[in-house]
Amino acid sequence: MYKYRRCGIGNRAFYEVLDTHKGKWQVLYHPNNIASASFWERAIDERTNSKYEQIKSHTHEDYRYEDGSFGNVMYFENNQHI
């Protein structure tokens, strides 16, 4: 929700989920959703200390949205506990 953006709620929720579920992760987001892209890129970069792989416009059919766009995918491993 727009009124709750940039107050840290998303980061806290994301970190709680990561603290609960260790292992390999992939996050898919729509490339045209600027707010989503900004959030995921920033949150994953901070949490992993820049240790992730990003594939923009991943061309696998499983990553295609209904509008025909291919999603961006970020891959990372979550082994740390903060």
PDB file of C-alpha atoms in Angstrom:
ATOM      1  CA  MET A   1       0.000   0.000   0.000  1.00  0.00           C
ATOM      2  CA  TYR A   2       1.310   3.364  -1.056  1.00  0.00           C
ATOM      3  CA  LYS A   3       0.892   5.098   2.319  1.00  0.00           C
ATOM      4  CA  TYR A   4       3.145   2.501   3.991  1.00  0.00           C
ATOM      5  CA  ARG A   5       5.975   2.707   1.455  1.00  0.00           C
ATOM      6  CA  ARG A   6       9.436   3.626   2.636  1.00  0.00           C
ATOM      7  CA  CYS A   7       8.721   3.119   6.352  1.00  0.00           C
ATOM      8  CA  GLY A   8      10.653  -0.139   6.701  1.00  0.00           C
ATOM      9  CA  ILE A   9       7.690  -2.491   7.030  1.00  0.00           C
ATOM     10  CA  GLY A  10       8.548  -4.406   3.853  1.00  0.00           C
ATOM     11  CA  ASN A  11      12.183  -4.810   4.876  1.00  0.00           C
ATOM     12  CA  ARG A  12      11.230  -6.073   8.336  1.00  0.00           C
ATOM     13  CA  ALA A  13       8.782  -8.592   6.883  1.00  0.00           C
ATOM     14  CA  PHE A  14      11.320  -9.741   4.271  1.00  0.00           C
ATOM     15  CA  TYR A  15      14.035 -10.181   6.909  1.00  0.00           C
ATOM     16  CA  GLU A  16      11.696 -12.155   9.179  1.00  0.00           C
ATOM     17  CA  VAL A  17      10.849 -14.537   6.353  1.00  0.00           C
ATOM     18  CA  LEU A  18      14.545 -14.938   5.512  1.00  0.00           C
ATOM     19  CA  ASP A  19      15.415 -15.552   9.162  1.00  0.00           C
ATOM     20  CA  THR A  20      12.841 -18.350   9.191  1.00  0.00           C
ATOM     21  CA  HIS A  21      13.757 -19.938   5.864  1.00  0.00           C
ATOM     22  CA  LYS A  22      17.433 -20.466   5.115  1.00  0.00           C
ATOM     23  CA  GLY A  23      18.657 -21.711   1.765  1.00  0.00           C
ATOM     24  CA  LYS A  24      18.550 -20.778  -1.899  1.00  0.00           C
ATOM     25  CA  TRP A  25      16.065 -18.132  -2.984  1.00  0.00           C
ATOM     26  CA  GLN A  26      14.757 -16.623  -6.171  1.00  0.00           C
ATOM     27  CA  VAL A  27      12.625 -13.504  -6.324  1.00  0.00           C
ATOM     28  CA  LEU A  28      10.686 -12.696  -9.483  1.00  0.00           C
ATOM     29  CA  TYR A  29       9.331  -9.211 -10.086  1.00  0.00           C
ATOM     30  CA  HIS A  30       7.731  -7.399 -12.996  1.00  0.00           C
ATOM     31  CA  PRO A  31      10.285  -5.184 -14.777  1.00  0.00           C
ATOM     32  CA  ASN A  32       7.767  -2.366 -15.297  1.00  0.00           C
ATOM     33  CA  ASN A  33       6.907  -2.099 -11.607  1.00  0.00           C
ATOM     34  CA  ILE A  34       9.501   0.512 -10.666  1.00  0.00           C
ATOM     35  CA  ALA A  35       8.629   0.551  -6.954  1.00  0.00           C
ATOM     36  CA  SER A  36       8.866  -3.231  -6.735  1.00  0.00           C
ATOM     37  CA  ALA A  37      12.146  -3.345  -8.656  1.00  0.00           C
ATOM     38  CA  SER A  38      13.644  -0.676  -6.420  1.00  0.00           C
ATOM     39  CA  PHE A  39      12.521  -2.441  -3.245  1.00  0.00           C
ATOM     40  CA  TRP A  40      13.752  -5.913  -4.205  1.00  0.00           C
ATOM     41  CA  GLU A  41      17.065  -4.747  -5.615  1.00  0.00           C
ATOM     42  CA  ARG A  42      17.801  -2.636  -2.521  1.00  0.00           C
ATOM     43  CA  ALA A  43      16.568  -5.187   0.048  1.00  0.00           C
ATOM     44  CA  ILE A  44      18.392  -8.155  -1.491  1.00  0.00           C
ATOM     45  CA  ASP A  45      21.568  -6.162  -2.056  1.00  0.00           C
ATOM     46  CA  GLU A  46      21.616  -5.080   1.609  1.00  0.00           C
ATOM     47  CA  ARG A  47      20.774  -8.495   3.003  1.00  0.00           C
ATOM     48  CA  THR A  48      23.293 -10.407   0.880  1.00  0.00           C
ATOM     49  CA  ASN A  49      26.099  -7.837   0.905  1.00  0.00           C
ATOM     50  CA  SER A  50      25.796  -7.673  -2.896  1.00  0.00           C
ATOM     51  CA  LYS A  51      26.147 -11.452  -3.304  1.00  0.00           C
ATOM     52  CA  TYR A  52      23.335 -12.268  -5.692  1.00  0.00           C
ATOM     53  CA  GLU A  53      22.749 -12.909  -9.369  1.00  0.00           C
ATOM     54  CA  GLN A  54      20.187 -10.930 -11.307  1.00  0.00           C
ATOM     55  CA  ILE A  55      18.775 -11.848 -14.679  1.00  0.00           C
ATOM     56  CA  LYS A  56      16.781  -9.071 -16.270  1.00  0.00           C
ATOM     57  CA  SER A  57      13.989 -10.120 -18.626  1.00  0.00           C
ATOM     58  CA  HIS A  58      14.558 -13.803 -17.936  1.00  0.00           C
ATOM     59  CA  THR A  59      13.382 -15.583 -21.077  1.00  0.00           C
ATOM     60  CA  HIS A  60      12.109 -18.793 -19.475  1.00  0.00           C
ATOM     61  CA  GLU A  61       8.370 -19.209 -20.104  1.00  0.00           C
ATOM     62  CA  ASP A  62       7.730 -19.717 -16.374  1.00  0.00           C
ATOM     63  CA  TYR A  63       8.830 -16.105 -15.837  1.00  0.00           C
ATOM     64  CA  ARG A  64       6.452 -14.529 -18.368  1.00  0.00           C
ATOM     65  CA  TYR A  65       3.682 -12.274 -17.067  1.00  0.00           C
ATOM     66  CA  GLU A  66       0.181 -12.095 -18.567  1.00  0.00           C
ATOM     67  CA  ASP A  67       1.090  -8.886 -20.425  1.00  0.00           C
ATOM     68  CA  GLY A  68       3.860 -10.767 -22.257  1.00  0.00           C
ATOM     69  CA  SER A  69       6.727  -9.222 -20.255  1.00  0.00           C
ATOM     70  CA  PHE A  70       9.451 -11.484 -18.977  1.00  0.00           C
ATOM     71  CA  GLY A  71      10.162 -11.000 -15.301  1.00  0.00           C
ATOM     72  CA  ASN A  72      13.410 -10.021 -13.670  1.00  0.00           C
ATOM     73  CA  VAL A  73      14.766 -12.700 -11.348  1.00  0.00           C
ATOM     74  CA  MET A  74      17.195 -12.344  -8.466  1.00  0.00           C
ATOM     75  CA  TYR A  75      18.931 -15.461  -7.142  1.00  0.00           C
ATOM     76  CA  PHE A  76      20.696 -15.564  -3.786  1.00  0.00           C
ATOM     77  CA  GLU A  77      21.535 -17.819  -0.901  1.00  0.00           C
ATOM     78  CA  ASN A  78      20.363 -16.977   2.584  1.00  0.00           C
ATOM     79  CA  ASN A  79      22.562 -18.526   5.242  1.00  0.00           C
ATOM     80  CA  GLN A  80      23.040 -15.627   7.607  1.00  0.00           C
ATOM     81  CA  HIS A  81      21.110 -14.705  10.699  1.00  0.00           C
ATOM     82  CA  ILE A  82      20.859 -11.033  11.571  1.00  0.00           C
TER      83      ILE A  82
END
